[in-house]
XYZ file of N, CA, C and O in Angstrom:
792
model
N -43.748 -53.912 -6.321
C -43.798 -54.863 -5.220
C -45.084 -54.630 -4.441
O -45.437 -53.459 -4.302
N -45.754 -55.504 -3.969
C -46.595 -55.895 -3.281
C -47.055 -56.715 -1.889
O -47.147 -57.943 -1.873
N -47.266 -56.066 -0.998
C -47.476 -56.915 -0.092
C -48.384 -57.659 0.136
O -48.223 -57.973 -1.043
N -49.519 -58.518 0.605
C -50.270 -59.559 1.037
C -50.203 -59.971 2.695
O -49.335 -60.672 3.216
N -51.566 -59.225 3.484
C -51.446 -59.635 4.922
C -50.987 -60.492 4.746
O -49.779 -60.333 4.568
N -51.519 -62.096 4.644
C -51.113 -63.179 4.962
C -49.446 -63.542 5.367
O -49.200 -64.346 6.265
N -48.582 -62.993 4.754
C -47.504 -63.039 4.354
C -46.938 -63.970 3.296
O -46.447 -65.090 3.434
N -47.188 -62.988 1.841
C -47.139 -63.460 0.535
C -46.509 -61.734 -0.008
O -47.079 -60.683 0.286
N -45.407 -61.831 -0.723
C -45.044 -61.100 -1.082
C -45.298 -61.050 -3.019
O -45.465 -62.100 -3.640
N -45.281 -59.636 -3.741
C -45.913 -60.032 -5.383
C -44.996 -59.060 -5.818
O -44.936 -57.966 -5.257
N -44.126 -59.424 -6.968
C -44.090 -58.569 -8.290
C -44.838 -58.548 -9.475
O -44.901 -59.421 -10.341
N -45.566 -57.133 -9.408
C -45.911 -57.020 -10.901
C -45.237 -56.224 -11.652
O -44.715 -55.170 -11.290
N -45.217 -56.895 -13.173
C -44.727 -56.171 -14.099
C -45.057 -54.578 -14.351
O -44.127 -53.846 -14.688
N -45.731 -54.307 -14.268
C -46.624 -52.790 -14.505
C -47.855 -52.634 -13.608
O -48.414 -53.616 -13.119
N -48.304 -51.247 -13.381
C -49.593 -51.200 -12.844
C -50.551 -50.785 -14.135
O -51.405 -49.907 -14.014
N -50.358 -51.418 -15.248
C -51.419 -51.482 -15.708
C -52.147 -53.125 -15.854
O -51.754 -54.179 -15.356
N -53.441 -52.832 -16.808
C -54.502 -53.889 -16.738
C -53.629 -54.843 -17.614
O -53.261 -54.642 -18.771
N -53.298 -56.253 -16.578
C -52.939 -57.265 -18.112
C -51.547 -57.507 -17.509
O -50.724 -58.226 -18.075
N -51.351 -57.000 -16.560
C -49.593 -56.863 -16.099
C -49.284 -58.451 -15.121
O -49.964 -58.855 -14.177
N -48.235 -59.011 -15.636
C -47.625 -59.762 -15.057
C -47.419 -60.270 -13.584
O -46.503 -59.709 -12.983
N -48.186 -61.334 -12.832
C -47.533 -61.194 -11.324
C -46.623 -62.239 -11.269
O -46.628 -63.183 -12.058
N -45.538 -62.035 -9.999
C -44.357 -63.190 -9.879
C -44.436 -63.195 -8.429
O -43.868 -62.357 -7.729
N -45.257 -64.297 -7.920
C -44.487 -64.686 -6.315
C -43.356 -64.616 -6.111
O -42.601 -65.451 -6.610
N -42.859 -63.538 -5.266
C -41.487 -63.729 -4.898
C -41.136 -64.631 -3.660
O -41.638 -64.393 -2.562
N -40.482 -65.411 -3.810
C -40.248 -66.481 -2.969
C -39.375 -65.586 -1.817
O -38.518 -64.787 -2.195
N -39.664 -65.788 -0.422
C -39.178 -64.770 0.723
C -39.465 -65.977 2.240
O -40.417 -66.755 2.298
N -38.549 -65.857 3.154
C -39.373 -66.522 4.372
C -39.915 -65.375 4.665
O -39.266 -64.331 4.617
N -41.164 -65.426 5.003
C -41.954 -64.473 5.852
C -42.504 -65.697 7.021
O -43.735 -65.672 7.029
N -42.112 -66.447 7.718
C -42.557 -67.589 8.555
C -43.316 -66.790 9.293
O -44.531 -66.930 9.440
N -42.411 -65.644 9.942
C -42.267 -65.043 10.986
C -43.547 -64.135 11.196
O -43.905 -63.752 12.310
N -44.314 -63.776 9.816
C -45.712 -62.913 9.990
C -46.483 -63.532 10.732
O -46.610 -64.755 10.787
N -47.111 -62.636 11.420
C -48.363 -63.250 12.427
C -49.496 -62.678 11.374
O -49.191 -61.673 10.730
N -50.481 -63.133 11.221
C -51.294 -62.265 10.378
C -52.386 -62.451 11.354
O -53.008 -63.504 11.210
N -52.795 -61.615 12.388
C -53.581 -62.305 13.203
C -54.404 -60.437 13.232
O -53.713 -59.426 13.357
N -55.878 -60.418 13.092
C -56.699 -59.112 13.562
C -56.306 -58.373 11.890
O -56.283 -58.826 10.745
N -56.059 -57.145 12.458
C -55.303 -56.053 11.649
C -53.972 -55.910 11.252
O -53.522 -54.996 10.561
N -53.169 -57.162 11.874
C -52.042 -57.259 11.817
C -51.414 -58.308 10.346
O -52.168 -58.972 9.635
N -50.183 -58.236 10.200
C -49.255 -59.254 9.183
C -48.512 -58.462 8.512
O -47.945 -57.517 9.060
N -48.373 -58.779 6.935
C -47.668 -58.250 6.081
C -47.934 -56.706 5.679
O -48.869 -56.758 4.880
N -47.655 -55.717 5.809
C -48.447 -54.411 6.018
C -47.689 -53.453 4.787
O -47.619 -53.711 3.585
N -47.276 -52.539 5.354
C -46.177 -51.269 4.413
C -45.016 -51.599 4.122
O -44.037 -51.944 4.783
N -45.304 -51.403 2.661
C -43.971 -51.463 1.909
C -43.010 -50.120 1.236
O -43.527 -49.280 0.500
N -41.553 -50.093 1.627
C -40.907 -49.047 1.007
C -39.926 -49.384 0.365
O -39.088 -50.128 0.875
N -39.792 -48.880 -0.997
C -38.435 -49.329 -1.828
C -37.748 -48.235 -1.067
O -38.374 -47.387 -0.431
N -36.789 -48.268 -1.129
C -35.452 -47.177 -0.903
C -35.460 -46.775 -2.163
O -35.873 -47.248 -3.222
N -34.691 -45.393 -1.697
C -34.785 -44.476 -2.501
C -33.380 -44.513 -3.651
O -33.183 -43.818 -4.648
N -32.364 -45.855 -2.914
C -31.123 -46.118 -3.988
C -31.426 -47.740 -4.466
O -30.536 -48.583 -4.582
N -32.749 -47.962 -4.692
C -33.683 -49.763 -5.096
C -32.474 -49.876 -6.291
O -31.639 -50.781 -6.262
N -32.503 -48.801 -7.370
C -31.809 -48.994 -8.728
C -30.535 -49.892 -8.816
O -30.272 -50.757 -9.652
N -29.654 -49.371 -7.503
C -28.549 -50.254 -7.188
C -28.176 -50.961 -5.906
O -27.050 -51.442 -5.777
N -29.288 -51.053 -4.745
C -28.786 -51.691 -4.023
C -30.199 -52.760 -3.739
O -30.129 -53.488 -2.749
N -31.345 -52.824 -4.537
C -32.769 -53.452 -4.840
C -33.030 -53.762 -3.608
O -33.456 -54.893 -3.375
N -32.823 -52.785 -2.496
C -33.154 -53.060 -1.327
C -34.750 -52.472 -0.956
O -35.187 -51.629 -1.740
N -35.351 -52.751 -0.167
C -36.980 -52.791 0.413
C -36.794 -52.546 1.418
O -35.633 -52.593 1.825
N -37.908 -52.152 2.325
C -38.264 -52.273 3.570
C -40.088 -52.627 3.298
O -40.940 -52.298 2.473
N -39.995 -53.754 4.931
C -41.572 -53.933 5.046
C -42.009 -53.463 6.540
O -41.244 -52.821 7.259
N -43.404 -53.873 6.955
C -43.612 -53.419 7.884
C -44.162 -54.723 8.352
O -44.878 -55.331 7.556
N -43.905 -55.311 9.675
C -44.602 -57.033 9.568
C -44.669 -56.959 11.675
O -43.930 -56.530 12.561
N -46.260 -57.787 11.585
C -46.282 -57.928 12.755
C -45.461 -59.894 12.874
O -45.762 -60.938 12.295
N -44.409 -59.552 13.896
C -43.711 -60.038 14.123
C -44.355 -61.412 15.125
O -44.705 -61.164 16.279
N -44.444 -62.549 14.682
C -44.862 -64.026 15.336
C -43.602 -64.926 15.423
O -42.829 -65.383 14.581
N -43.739 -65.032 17.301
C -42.555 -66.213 17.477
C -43.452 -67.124 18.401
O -44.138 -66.707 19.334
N -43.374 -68.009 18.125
C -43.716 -69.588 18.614
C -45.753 -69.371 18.784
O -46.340 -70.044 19.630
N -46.523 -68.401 17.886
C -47.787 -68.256 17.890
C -48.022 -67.383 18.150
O -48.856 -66.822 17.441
N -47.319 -66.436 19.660
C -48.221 -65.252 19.862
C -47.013 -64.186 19.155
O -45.811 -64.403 19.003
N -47.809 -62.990 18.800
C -47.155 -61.568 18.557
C -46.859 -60.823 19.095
O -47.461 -60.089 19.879
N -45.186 -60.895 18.557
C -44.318 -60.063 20.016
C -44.297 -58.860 19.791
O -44.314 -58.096 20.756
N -44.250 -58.308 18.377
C -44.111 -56.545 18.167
C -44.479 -56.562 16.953
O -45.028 -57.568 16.501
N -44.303 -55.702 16.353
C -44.343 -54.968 14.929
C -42.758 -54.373 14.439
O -42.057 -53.564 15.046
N -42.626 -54.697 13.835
C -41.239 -54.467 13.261
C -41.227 -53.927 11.948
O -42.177 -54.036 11.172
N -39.830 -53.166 11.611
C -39.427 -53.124 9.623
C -38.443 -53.713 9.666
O -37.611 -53.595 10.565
N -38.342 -54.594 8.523
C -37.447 -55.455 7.834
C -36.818 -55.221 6.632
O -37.467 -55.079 5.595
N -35.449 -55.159 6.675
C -34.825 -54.443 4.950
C -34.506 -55.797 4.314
O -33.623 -56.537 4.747
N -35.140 -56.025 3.452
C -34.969 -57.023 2.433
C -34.178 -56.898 0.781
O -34.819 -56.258 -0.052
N -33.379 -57.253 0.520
C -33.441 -57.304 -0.838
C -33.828 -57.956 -2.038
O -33.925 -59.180 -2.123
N -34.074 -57.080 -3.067
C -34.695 -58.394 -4.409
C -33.250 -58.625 -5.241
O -32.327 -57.936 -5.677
N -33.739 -60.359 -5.166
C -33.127 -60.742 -6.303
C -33.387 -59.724 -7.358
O -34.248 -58.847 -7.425
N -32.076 -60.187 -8.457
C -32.225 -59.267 -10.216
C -33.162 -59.756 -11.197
O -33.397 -59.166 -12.251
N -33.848 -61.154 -10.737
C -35.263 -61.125 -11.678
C -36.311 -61.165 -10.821
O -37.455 -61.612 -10.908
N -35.813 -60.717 -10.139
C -37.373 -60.664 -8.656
C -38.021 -61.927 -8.545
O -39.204 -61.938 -8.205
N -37.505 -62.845 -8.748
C -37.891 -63.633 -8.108
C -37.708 -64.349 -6.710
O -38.074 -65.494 -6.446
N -37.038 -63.409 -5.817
C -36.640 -64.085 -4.579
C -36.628 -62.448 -4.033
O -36.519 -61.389 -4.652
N -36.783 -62.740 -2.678
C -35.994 -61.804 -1.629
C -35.350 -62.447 -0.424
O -35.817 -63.362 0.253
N -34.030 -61.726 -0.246
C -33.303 -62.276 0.784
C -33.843 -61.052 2.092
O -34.261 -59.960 1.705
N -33.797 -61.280 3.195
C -33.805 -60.443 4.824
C -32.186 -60.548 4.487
O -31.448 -61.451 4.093
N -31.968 -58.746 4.953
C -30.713 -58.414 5.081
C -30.808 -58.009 6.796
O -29.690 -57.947 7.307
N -31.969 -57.725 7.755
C -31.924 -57.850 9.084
C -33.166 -56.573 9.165
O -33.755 -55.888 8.329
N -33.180 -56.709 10.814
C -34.288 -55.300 11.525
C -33.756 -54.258 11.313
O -32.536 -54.223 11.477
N -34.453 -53.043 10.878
C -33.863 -51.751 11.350
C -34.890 -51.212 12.505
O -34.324 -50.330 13.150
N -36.055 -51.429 12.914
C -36.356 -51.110 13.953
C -37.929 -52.079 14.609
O -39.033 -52.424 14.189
N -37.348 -52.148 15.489
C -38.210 -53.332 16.587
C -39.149 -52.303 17.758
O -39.142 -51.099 18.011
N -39.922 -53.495 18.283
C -40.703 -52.928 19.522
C -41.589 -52.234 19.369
O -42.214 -51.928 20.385
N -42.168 -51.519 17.677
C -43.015 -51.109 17.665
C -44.420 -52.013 18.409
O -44.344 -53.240 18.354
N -45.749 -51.343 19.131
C -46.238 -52.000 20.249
C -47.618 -53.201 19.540
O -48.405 -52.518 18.886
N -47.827 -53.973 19.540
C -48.783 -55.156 18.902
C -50.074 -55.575 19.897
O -49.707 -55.713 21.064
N -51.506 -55.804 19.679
C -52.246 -56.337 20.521
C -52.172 -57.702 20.047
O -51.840 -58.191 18.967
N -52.601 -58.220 21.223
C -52.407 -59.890 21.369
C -53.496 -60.227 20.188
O -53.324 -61.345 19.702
N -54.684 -59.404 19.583
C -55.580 -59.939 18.786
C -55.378 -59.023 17.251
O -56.157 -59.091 16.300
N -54.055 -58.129 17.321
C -53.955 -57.504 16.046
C -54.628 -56.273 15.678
O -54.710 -55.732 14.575
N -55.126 -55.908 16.884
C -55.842 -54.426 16.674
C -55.040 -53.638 16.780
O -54.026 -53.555 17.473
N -55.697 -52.759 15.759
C -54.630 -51.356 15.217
C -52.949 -51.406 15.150
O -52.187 -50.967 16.011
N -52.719 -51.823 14.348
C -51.519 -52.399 13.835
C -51.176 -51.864 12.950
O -50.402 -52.459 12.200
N -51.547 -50.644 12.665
C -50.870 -49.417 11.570
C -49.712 -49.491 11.310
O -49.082 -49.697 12.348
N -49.090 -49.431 10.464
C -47.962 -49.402 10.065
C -47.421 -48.911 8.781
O -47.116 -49.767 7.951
N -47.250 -47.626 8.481
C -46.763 -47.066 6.828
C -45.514 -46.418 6.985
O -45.062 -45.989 8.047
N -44.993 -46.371 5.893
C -43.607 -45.531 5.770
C -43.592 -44.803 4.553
O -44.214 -44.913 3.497
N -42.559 -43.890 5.053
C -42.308 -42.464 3.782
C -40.983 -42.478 4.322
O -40.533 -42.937 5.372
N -40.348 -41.731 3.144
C -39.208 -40.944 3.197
C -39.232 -39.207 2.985
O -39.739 -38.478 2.132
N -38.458 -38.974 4.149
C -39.366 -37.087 3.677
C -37.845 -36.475 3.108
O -36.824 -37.146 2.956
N -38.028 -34.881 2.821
C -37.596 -34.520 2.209
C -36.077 -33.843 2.405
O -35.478 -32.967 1.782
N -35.720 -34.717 3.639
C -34.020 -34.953 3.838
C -33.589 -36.290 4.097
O -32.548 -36.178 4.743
N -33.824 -37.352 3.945
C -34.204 -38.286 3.340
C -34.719 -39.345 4.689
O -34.833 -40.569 4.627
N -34.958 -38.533 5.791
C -35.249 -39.433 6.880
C -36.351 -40.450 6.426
O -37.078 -40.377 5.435
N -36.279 -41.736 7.714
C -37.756 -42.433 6.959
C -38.744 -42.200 8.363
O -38.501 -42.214 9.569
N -39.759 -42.021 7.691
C -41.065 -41.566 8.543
C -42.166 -42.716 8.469
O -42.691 -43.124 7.432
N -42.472 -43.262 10.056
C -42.807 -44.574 10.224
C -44.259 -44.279 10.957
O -44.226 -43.946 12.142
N -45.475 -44.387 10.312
C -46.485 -43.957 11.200
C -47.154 -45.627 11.735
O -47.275 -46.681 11.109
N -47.473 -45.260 13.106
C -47.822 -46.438 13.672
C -49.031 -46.449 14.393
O -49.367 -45.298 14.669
N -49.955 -47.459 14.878
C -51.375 -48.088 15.227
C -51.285 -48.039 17.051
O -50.235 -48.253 17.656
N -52.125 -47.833 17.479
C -52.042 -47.532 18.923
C -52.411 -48.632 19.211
O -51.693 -48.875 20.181
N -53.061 -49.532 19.052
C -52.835 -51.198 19.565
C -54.211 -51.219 20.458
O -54.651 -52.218 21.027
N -54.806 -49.894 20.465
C -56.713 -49.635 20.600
C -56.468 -49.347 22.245
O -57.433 -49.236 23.001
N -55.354 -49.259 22.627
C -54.736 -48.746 23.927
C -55.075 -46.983 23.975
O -54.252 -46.175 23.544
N -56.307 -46.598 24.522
C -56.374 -44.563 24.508
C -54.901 -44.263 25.129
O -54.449 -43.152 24.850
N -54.085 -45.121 25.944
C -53.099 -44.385 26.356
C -51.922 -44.107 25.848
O -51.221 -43.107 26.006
N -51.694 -45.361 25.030
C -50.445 -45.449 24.449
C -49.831 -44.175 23.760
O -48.684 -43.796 23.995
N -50.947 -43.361 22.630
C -50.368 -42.394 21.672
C -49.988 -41.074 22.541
O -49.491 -40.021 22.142
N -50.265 -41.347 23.477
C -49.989 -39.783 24.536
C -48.519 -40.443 25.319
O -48.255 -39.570 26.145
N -47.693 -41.297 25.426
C -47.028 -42.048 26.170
C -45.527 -41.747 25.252
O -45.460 -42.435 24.233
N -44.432 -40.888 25.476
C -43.676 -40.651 24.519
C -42.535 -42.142 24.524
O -41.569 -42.630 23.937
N -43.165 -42.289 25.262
C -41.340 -43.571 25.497
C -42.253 -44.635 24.766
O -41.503 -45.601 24.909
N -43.111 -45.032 24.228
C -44.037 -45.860 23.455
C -43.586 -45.581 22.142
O -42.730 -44.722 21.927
N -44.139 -46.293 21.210
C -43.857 -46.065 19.676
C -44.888 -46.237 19.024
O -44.917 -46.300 17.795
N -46.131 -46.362 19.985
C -47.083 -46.857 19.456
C -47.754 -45.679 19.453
O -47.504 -44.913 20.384
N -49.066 -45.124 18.095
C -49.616 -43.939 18.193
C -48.857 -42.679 17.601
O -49.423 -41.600 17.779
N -47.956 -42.676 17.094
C -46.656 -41.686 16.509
C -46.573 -41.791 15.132
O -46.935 -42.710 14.397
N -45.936 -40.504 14.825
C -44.768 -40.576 13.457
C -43.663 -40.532 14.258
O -43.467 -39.835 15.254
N -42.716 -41.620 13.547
C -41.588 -41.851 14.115
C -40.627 -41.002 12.700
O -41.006 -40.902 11.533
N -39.795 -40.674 13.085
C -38.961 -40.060 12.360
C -37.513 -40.363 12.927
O -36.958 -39.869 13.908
N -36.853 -41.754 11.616
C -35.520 -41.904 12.462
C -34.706 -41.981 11.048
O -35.227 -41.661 9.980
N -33.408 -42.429 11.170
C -32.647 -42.950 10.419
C -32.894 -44.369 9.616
O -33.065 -45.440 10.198
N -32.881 -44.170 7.902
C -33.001 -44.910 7.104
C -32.412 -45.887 7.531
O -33.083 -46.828 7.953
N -31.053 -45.945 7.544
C -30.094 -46.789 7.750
C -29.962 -48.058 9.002
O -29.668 -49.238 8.808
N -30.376 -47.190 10.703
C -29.894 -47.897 11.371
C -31.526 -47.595 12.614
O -31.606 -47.974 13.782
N -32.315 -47.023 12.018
C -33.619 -47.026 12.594
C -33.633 -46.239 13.960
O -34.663 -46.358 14.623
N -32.704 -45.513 14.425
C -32.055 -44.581 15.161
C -33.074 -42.935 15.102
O -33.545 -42.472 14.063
N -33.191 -42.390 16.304
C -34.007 -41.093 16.006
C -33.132 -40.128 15.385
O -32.021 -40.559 15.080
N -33.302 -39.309 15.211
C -32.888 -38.219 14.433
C -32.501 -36.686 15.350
O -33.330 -36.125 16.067
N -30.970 -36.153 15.120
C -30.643 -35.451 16.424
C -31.510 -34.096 16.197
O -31.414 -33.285 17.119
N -32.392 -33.708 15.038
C -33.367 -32.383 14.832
C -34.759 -33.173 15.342
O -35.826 -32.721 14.924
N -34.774 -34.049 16.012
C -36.366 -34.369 16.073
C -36.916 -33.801 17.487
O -36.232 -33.864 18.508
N -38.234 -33.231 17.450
C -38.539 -32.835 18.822
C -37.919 -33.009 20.148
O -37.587 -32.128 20.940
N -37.787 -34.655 20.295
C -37.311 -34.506 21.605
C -35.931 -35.213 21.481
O -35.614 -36.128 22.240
N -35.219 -34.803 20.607
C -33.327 -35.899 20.554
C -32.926 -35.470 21.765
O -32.509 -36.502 22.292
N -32.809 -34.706 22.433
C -32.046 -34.783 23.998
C -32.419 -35.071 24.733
O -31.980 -34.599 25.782
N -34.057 -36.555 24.835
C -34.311 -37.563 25.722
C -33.548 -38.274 26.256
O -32.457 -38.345 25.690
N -33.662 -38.823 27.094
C -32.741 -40.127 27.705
C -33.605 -41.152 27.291
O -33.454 -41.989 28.181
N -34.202 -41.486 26.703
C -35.429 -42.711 26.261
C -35.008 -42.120 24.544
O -35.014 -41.025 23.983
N -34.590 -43.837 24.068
C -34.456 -43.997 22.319
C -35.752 -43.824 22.167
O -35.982 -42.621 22.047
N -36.743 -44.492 22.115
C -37.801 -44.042 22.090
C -38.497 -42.988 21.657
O -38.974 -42.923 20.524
N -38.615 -41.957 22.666
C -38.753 -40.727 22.641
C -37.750 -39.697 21.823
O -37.883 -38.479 21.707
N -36.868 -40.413 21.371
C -35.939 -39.571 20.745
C -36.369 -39.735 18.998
O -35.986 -38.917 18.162
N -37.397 -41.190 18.599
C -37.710 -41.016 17.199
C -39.227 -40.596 17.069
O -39.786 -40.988 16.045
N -39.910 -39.911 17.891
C -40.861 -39.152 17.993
C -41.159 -37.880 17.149
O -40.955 -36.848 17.788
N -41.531 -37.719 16.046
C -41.972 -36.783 15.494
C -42.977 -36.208 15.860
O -42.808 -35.019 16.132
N -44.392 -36.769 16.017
C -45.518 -36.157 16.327
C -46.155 -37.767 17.204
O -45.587 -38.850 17.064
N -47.391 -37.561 18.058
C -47.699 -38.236 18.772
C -48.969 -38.079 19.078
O -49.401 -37.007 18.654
N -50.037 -38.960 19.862
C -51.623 -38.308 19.840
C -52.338 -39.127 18.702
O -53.541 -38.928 18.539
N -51.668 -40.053 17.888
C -52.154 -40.368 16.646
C -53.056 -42.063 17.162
O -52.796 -42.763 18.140
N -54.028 -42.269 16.185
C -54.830 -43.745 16.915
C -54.098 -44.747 16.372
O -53.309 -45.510 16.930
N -54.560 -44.654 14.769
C -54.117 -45.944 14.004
C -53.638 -45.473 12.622
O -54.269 -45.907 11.658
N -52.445 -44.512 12.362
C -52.403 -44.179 10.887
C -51.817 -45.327 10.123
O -50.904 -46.150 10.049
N -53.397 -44.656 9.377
C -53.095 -45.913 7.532
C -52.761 -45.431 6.593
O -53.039 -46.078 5.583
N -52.200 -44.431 6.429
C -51.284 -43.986 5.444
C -50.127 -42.617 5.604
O -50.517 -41.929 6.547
N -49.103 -42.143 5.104
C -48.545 -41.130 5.069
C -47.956 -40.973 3.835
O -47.844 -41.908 3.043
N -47.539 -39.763 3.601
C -46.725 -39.248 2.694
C -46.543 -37.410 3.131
O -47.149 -36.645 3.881
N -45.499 -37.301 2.294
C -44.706 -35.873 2.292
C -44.884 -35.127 0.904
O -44.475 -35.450 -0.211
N -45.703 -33.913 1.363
C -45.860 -33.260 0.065
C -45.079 -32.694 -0.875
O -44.123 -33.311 -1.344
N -45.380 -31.517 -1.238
C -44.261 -30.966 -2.407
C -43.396 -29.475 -1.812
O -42.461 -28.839 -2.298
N -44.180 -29.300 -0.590
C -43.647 -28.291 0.250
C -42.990 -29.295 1.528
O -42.770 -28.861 2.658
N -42.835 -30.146 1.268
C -41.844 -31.160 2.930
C -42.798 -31.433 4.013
O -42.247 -31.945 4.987
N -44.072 -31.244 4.138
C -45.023 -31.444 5.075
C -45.687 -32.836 4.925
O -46.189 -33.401 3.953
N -45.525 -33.182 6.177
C -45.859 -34.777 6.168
C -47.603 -34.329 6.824
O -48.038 -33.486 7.609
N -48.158 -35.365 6.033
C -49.412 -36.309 6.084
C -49.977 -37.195 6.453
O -49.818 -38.189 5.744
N -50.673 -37.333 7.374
C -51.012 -38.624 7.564
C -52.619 -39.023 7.286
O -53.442 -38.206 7.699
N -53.082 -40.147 6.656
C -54.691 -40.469 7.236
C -54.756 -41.423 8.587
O -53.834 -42.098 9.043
N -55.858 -41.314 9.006
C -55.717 -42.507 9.966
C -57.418 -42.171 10.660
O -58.204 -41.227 10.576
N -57.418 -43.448 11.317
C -58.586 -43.531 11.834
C -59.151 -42.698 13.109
O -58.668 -42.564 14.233
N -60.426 -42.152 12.499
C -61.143 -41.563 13.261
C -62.039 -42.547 14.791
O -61.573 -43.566 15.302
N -63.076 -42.002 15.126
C -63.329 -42.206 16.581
C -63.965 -44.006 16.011
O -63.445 -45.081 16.310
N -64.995 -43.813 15.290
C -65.815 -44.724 14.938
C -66.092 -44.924 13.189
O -66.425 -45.897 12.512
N -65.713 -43.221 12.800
C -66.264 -42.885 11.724
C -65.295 -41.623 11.302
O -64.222 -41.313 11.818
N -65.953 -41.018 10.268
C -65.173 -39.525 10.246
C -63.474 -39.855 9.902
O -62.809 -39.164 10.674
N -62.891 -40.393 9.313
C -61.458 -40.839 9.591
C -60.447 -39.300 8.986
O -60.714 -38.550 8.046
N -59.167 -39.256 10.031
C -58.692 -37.713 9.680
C -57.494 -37.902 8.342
O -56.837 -38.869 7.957
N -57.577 -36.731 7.967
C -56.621 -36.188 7.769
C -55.392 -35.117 7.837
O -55.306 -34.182 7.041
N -54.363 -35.386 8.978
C -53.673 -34.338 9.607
C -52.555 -34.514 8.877
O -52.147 -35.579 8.415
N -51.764 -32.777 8.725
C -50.911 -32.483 8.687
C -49.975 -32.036 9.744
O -48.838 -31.672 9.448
């Protein structure tokens, strides 16, 4: 599966040269594709085999302007040619009105939480701001997008702050979890230089 800012979703047959693509027919109305923003990170679940469920990462457009950044659990049809929205698992991630820094990737780490790294919206304040979501690895529940009661701060009074893994971050464009459980992120540097933290 494949995503497409615009909001165009793709199956290919293989990742090799010569491989098959299938528009999967999906409403994505709702993408704003506006700056850095739209159709962004994609995650199969880790039970796709039998429940062909997805998650995306989509800056969220109602009536023109962009209200947030959201993930959406979708499922595929059995010849992939369609996906149905089965609903949000988590909203309010933070959006600029012109689509700057609109990061958005996901992992699953190695108890099967999902780990949601997100774009500071070019706001210096936001990633220092714990009740924000913007600028973070979020670390919540697969299921219901909920923080996690081992995460730094679960005995917040702010949901928020309760799916906070790490924070301080600008715009991460990618993550993953290694072979020792240590999450990764890249993401953008000042101008140049772009990091890579563990």
């Amino acid at each position: 599966l494949v995503t497409e800012r615009p909001g165009r979703l793709k199956l290919l047959s293989s990742a090799e040269p010569g491989a098959s693509v299938t528009q999967v027919g999906a409403d994505l109305a709702d993408v704003g594709a506006r700056g850095e923003g739209g159709l962004m990170g994609l995650l199969v679940q880790p039970d796709f085999a039998s429940s062909r469920a997805f998650l995306i990462c989509q800056t969220h457009d109602v009536g023109g302007s962009l209200r947030d950044i959201r993930i959406v659990r979708w499922q595929l049809a059995a010849d992939g040619s369609a996906a149905t929205r089965l609903g949000d698992v988590l909203t309010g991630l933070p959006v600029a009105s012109g689509g700057r820094h609109s990061g958005c990737r996901m992992a699953i780490d190695d108890t099967g939480a999902l780990l949601v790294g997100t774009g500071d919206t070019a706001v210096g304040s936001i990633p220092q701001d714990r009740t924000s979501l913007g600028g973070k690895v979020l670390r919540v529940s697969l299921q219901t997008g909920e923080g996690l009661p081992d995460n730094p701060f679960a005995t917040s009074a702010d949901a928020n702050e309760r799916r906070v893994l790490s924070y301080g971050h600008r715009n991460i464009q990618g993550i993953t979890v290694d072979a020792a459980g240590e999450v990764i992120t890249a993401e953008h540097g000042p101008s140049f230089d772009d990091e890579g933290n563990q």
